[in-house]
XYZ file of C-alpha atoms in Angstrom:
409
model
C 48.192 85.278 44.109
C 49.277 82.918 41.316
C 52.179 80.503 41.293
C 55.531 82.155 41.894
C 58.262 82.035 39.243
C 61.084 79.808 40.508
C 64.367 81.531 39.689
C 68.053 80.685 39.923
C 70.936 83.154 39.715
C 74.204 82.319 37.936
C 76.968 84.620 39.164
C 77.011 85.544 42.842
C 79.049 88.746 42.553
C 76.885 90.918 40.327
C 74.039 88.521 41.096
C 73.980 89.582 44.748
C 71.823 92.560 43.737
C 69.393 90.307 41.858
C 69.193 88.076 44.927
C 68.227 91.103 47.039
C 65.353 91.870 44.639
C 64.094 88.354 43.977
C 64.332 86.952 47.509
C 61.729 89.441 48.700
C 59.617 89.688 45.542
C 55.982 88.549 45.790
C 56.051 87.006 42.291
C 59.380 85.184 42.600
C 60.754 82.222 44.502
C 64.538 82.423 44.595
C 65.650 78.783 44.705
C 69.319 78.493 43.658
C 72.554 80.430 43.192
C 75.638 79.236 41.300
C 79.196 80.569 41.394
C 82.683 79.078 41.503
C 83.684 81.229 44.510
C 82.265 79.967 47.783
C 82.447 83.231 49.776
C 80.263 84.966 47.170
C 77.753 82.119 47.387
C 77.602 82.407 51.151
C 76.998 86.146 50.810
C 73.992 85.416 48.597
C 72.717 82.797 51.032
C 72.875 85.326 53.857
C 71.070 87.961 51.782
C 68.347 85.471 50.823
C 67.880 84.413 54.445
C 67.292 88.045 55.419
C 64.130 87.783 53.311
C 63.209 84.333 54.595
C 64.301 82.568 51.398
C 66.129 79.231 51.397
C 68.433 78.689 48.415
C 70.515 75.804 47.133
C 74.133 76.700 46.394
C 76.050 75.277 43.441
C 79.632 75.588 42.257
C 79.014 73.565 39.083
C 76.820 75.023 36.326
C 75.714 71.631 34.973
C 74.324 70.671 38.374
C 72.755 74.115 38.751
C 70.958 73.674 35.420
C 69.429 70.425 36.706
C 67.785 72.341 39.567
C 63.997 72.622 39.469
C 63.457 76.214 38.319
C 61.521 78.163 35.697
C 63.989 80.953 34.957
C 67.655 81.894 35.199
C 69.379 85.215 35.828
C 72.738 85.356 34.033
C 75.116 87.524 36.055
C 78.342 85.753 35.129
C 81.259 87.275 33.196
C 80.155 89.784 30.555
C 81.856 88.034 27.634
C 80.278 84.644 28.438
C 76.559 85.408 28.523
C 75.495 84.137 25.094
C 76.596 80.479 25.420
C 74.968 80.158 28.833
C 71.803 81.897 27.638
C 71.555 79.432 24.754
C 71.927 76.480 27.131
C 69.294 77.829 29.504
C 66.819 78.578 26.724
C 67.292 75.125 25.210
C 66.614 73.624 28.636
C 63.214 75.349 28.666
C 64.062 78.177 31.074
C 63.244 81.856 30.743
C 66.388 83.999 30.761
C 67.314 87.499 31.847
C 70.886 88.348 30.895
C 73.167 90.941 32.379
C 75.175 93.037 29.927
C 76.516 92.205 27.346
C 74.349 89.726 25.433
C 77.053 88.456 23.035
C 80.670 89.112 22.086
C 80.461 88.463 18.336
C 77.894 88.288 15.560
C 77.862 84.487 15.382
C 76.755 84.401 19.005
C 74.028 86.929 18.159
C 72.522 84.563 15.587
C 72.791 81.587 17.955
C 71.123 83.549 20.750
C 68.237 84.820 18.633
C 67.528 81.413 17.141
C 67.654 79.731 20.554
C 65.175 82.272 21.926
C 62.856 81.824 18.944
C 62.969 78.019 19.115
C 62.429 77.882 22.873
C 59.258 79.922 23.061
C 60.561 81.228 26.372
C 61.061 84.814 27.509
C 64.500 86.354 27.032
C 65.104 89.840 28.403
C 68.201 91.985 28.678
C 69.117 93.705 31.935
C 70.379 97.025 30.577
C 69.648 98.840 33.799
C 70.701 102.271 32.506
C 67.534 102.260 30.401
C 65.595 102.273 33.690
C 67.088 105.294 35.422
C 64.395 107.711 36.577
C 65.529 110.080 33.790
C 65.930 107.634 30.902
C 62.552 106.065 31.708
C 61.029 109.559 31.764
C 62.704 110.423 28.454
C 61.098 107.361 26.903
C 57.624 108.454 28.037
C 58.180 111.981 26.741
C 59.485 110.824 23.380
C 56.799 108.174 22.873
C 54.112 110.818 23.539
C 55.546 112.798 20.641
C 56.374 115.845 22.775
C 59.778 116.579 21.219
C 58.959 115.392 17.705
C 61.026 113.093 15.504
C 64.402 111.907 16.761
C 67.297 113.715 15.064
C 70.388 113.130 17.212
C 71.278 111.351 20.437
C 74.319 111.004 22.652
C 75.232 108.704 25.517
C 78.328 108.709 27.697
C 79.578 106.164 30.179
C 83.041 107.317 31.255
C 84.000 105.393 34.373
C 87.539 105.556 35.719
C 87.777 102.220 37.544
C 91.525 102.348 38.225
C 91.156 102.543 42.016
C 88.838 99.515 42.000
C 90.816 97.467 39.459
C 92.385 95.141 42.076
C 88.911 94.204 43.372
C 87.507 93.883 39.846
C 90.254 91.770 38.258
C 92.210 90.241 41.199
C 95.454 90.726 39.279
C 94.385 88.076 36.757
C 95.988 88.772 33.368
C 93.219 86.768 31.684
C 90.279 88.447 33.427
C 87.687 89.534 30.851
C 87.973 93.166 31.889
C 91.662 93.109 30.936
C 91.023 91.509 27.537
C 87.971 93.180 25.991
C 88.175 95.777 23.221
C 87.316 99.403 23.991
C 83.889 99.400 22.211
C 82.666 96.138 23.766
C 80.939 97.441 26.907
C 78.684 99.733 24.915
C 75.075 99.302 25.970
C 75.212 101.559 29.036
C 75.767 104.415 26.578
C 73.816 103.414 23.456
C 71.072 101.359 25.123
C 69.026 104.153 26.709
C 68.912 106.135 23.458
C 67.526 103.053 21.731
C 64.923 102.316 24.405
C 63.853 105.972 24.437
C 63.345 106.155 20.672
C 62.565 102.549 19.728
C 64.901 102.902 16.756
C 67.668 100.521 15.733
C 71.160 101.305 14.352
C 71.896 100.739 10.676
C 75.552 101.825 10.511
C 78.432 102.325 12.963
C 81.949 103.741 12.785
C 84.416 103.479 15.649
C 87.474 105.494 16.677
C 89.926 104.368 19.382
C 92.532 106.090 21.563
C 95.972 104.575 22.170
C 96.574 102.736 25.438
C 98.329 105.257 27.705
C 96.619 104.696 31.069
C 95.010 101.252 30.869
C 98.345 99.452 30.545
C 99.305 100.690 34.022
C 96.579 98.443 35.444
C 96.914 95.457 33.108
C 94.191 96.287 30.583
C 95.059 95.773 26.905
C 92.593 97.952 24.981
C 92.802 101.640 24.151
C 91.974 104.082 26.927
C 88.674 104.923 25.286
C 86.772 105.085 22.042
C 83.939 106.896 20.295
C 81.159 105.186 18.351
C 79.275 107.145 15.682
C 75.929 105.661 14.683
C 73.243 106.266 12.077
C 69.761 105.090 12.997
C 67.045 103.670 10.777
C 65.211 107.017 10.490
C 68.397 108.866 9.468
C 69.152 110.245 12.940
C 72.731 110.283 14.173
C 74.319 109.322 17.473
C 77.625 109.655 19.330
C 78.483 107.274 22.147
C 81.336 106.868 24.628
C 81.340 103.288 25.984
C 82.903 102.697 29.422
C 86.179 104.525 28.511
C 87.747 103.707 31.854
C 91.190 104.883 30.744
C 90.022 108.500 30.798
C 90.433 110.422 34.029
C 87.649 112.470 35.603
C 86.580 113.248 39.160
C 83.036 111.891 38.803
C 81.949 109.141 36.447
C 80.010 110.453 33.454
C 76.607 108.910 32.889
C 74.956 111.352 30.528
C 72.293 111.286 27.806
C 70.962 113.824 25.336
C 68.138 113.547 22.790
C 67.345 116.118 20.095
C 63.990 116.068 18.324
C 62.311 118.230 15.714
C 60.314 119.958 18.477
C 62.627 119.984 21.465
C 65.448 118.514 23.452
C 66.053 116.603 26.693
C 69.294 116.021 28.555
C 70.494 114.649 31.886
C 72.993 116.394 34.166
C 76.727 115.764 33.884
C 77.609 116.657 37.483
C 75.810 117.013 40.799
C 72.953 114.509 40.837
C 73.875 113.444 37.308
C 71.496 110.967 35.707
C 68.836 111.676 38.365
C 68.113 115.141 36.942
C 66.500 116.008 33.603
C 66.484 119.173 31.494
C 63.469 119.273 29.147
C 62.631 121.846 26.495
C 59.541 121.554 24.266
C 59.431 124.237 21.591
C 55.751 124.484 20.666
C 54.608 124.429 24.311
C 57.230 126.905 25.469
C 58.067 124.407 28.204
C 61.506 124.607 29.813
C 61.937 122.411 32.907
C 64.702 121.090 35.134
C 63.482 118.401 37.520
C 63.937 114.996 39.136
C 61.429 112.548 37.630
C 59.633 109.978 39.767
C 60.197 106.260 39.356
C 57.325 104.179 37.998
C 57.146 102.009 41.130
C 57.048 103.650 44.558
C 56.625 100.426 46.564
C 58.897 99.501 49.452
C 60.819 96.816 47.543
C 61.582 99.189 44.668
C 62.689 101.895 47.095
C 64.937 99.446 48.958
C 67.019 98.679 45.850
C 69.621 101.414 45.553
C 71.971 99.794 43.026
C 72.691 101.891 39.920
C 70.426 104.703 40.969
C 67.519 102.392 41.758
C 67.361 100.968 38.241
C 68.373 97.410 39.203
C 64.881 96.710 40.540
C 63.296 97.216 37.123
C 65.431 94.693 35.243
C 63.936 91.975 37.459
C 60.439 93.473 37.692
C 59.958 93.746 33.939
C 61.399 90.249 33.414
C 58.749 88.857 35.753
C 56.067 90.986 34.089
C 57.075 89.608 30.670
C 56.926 86.001 31.898
C 53.528 86.581 33.504
C 52.208 88.398 30.419
C 51.074 91.461 32.289
C 51.435 95.239 32.083
C 55.065 96.262 32.465
C 56.369 93.460 30.293
C 56.435 95.834 27.330
C 59.251 97.691 29.094
C 61.491 94.614 29.070
C 64.270 94.620 26.462
C 63.773 91.637 24.141
C 66.433 89.558 22.417
C 66.323 91.529 19.156
C 66.801 94.895 20.838
C 69.517 93.424 23.064
C 71.416 92.284 19.980
C 70.883 95.636 18.246
C 72.365 97.453 21.246
C 75.320 95.132 21.622
C 76.231 94.960 17.936
C 77.056 98.677 18.026
C 80.126 97.731 20.059
C 80.816 94.434 18.281
C 80.717 96.037 14.833
C 82.302 99.233 16.140
C 85.299 97.034 16.979
C 85.372 95.765 13.393
C 85.173 99.351 12.153
C 88.149 100.359 14.296
C 90.208 97.468 12.919
C 89.236 98.520 9.382
C 90.456 102.091 9.743
C 87.178 103.447 11.176
C 85.211 102.499 8.067
C 81.411 102.561 8.528
C 80.028 99.043 9.053
C 76.378 98.116 8.317
C 74.333 96.817 11.263
C 72.139 93.960 9.971
C 68.605 93.539 11.290
C 68.683 89.965 12.570
C 64.919 89.877 13.007
C 65.029 89.147 9.277
C 66.130 85.530 8.843
C 67.618 86.214 5.413
C 70.185 88.521 7.053
C 71.570 85.899 9.416
C 73.686 83.674 7.193
C 76.020 86.546 6.278
C 77.161 86.794 9.923
C 76.420 83.284 11.186
C 80.129 82.402 11.250
C 81.480 85.862 12.137
C 83.282 85.263 15.442
C 85.533 88.328 15.427
C 86.103 89.636 18.952
C 89.022 90.495 21.217
C 88.653 87.433 23.463
C 91.893 85.447 22.967
C 90.050 82.239 23.868
C 87.512 82.714 21.077
C 87.800 81.146 17.647
C 87.889 84.465 15.774
C 89.910 86.589 18.167
C 91.592 89.792 17.028
C 93.771 92.360 18.798
C 92.454 94.117 21.888
C 93.854 97.454 20.676
C 94.033 98.763 17.125
C 97.222 100.613 18.041
C 98.869 97.301 18.890
C 98.433 95.262 22.054
C 100.845 96.630 24.662
C 103.452 94.459 26.327
C 102.441 94.403 29.987
C 104.964 92.862 32.394
C 103.952 90.301 35.017
C 104.920 92.816 37.699
C 101.792 94.884 36.920
C 99.514 91.945 37.714
C 101.589 90.962 40.739
C 101.183 94.460 42.174
C 97.441 94.373 41.471
C 97.192 91.076 43.356
C 99.057 92.569 46.294
C 96.643 95.505 46.393
C 93.646 93.187 46.199
C 94.882 91.113 49.132
C 95.499 94.063 51.472
């Protein structure tokens, strides 16, 4: 066995799952975890010790970055990934970033150029691309079984109202309360892109008013719809997060139409674990539960997000080590392509749902046009705009006070 990759995790809440994968992984040496909240750090220490791993704990990122490690997992707040990724890459570390990879187009350029200059591996942990069904859909499409991609849909409708106290702690300024409706988009659009390998060229966004979200302290509209055209002329419709909509079971659903067939996950029951496949010229019509690529004990022990969390770490390690499996990792360009659907969908919504071009930032000549575009809903950002196109609601302090009370029960 070769030298293990020494890895640190930044963000002990979401990062707890990454700790559970890396602490017991034969190719990784989990060495450090950083978070501002001590109880979360201690939880990660305990999880690491279950696998015989000893980790250093940090509450200061600068000190964490001085730790002797080869790679960093970014599992901090979703609107803060790009600046930390840039710092890690410039320090010579490989990076795997949780969703989302940036919150505006200026950050996209900074991230891409930092990755290019570093020569290090950057991958994007869009775990919904690694469900048993979405991974199977990729294999089927790449074999050519259903022909050329014509239309795709992805839905992530997750009513988080009952969990809002635990997610936001009653903090008015928590990122989940401040982001625009299209921002958290890659759970819906990402799998369609990793299945087809095609990038978006145009997006138009449409937003609901804020009727439910305001009850829990969230500023943006209850939901939105993103309409996309892809580089081959195919179309797409995506529902990103939409946690102001009410439904009994969260919707994680994908559908791909090709010139020779169609494939679609379930909406209810076992949901994204089950696949419907129809191939016209073969007369094939199947409904089945695909197998995961890895049937080892570590992969089977990771249950988070339908078992997909294992693969975000596995393919990151494969990419660093230059071995088979690394081709399944989502690189910096694809990460930016996925995320810009929401970033530019937000701009579209603010411009009356006008279609907005999606520049290919692999091409250096396209970068200067958006290098200083910092439009986003984050009120702390230089180019911040409104969270809701219908007007940011006035939310009284009592809403956040009640959320804090619920969180402390």
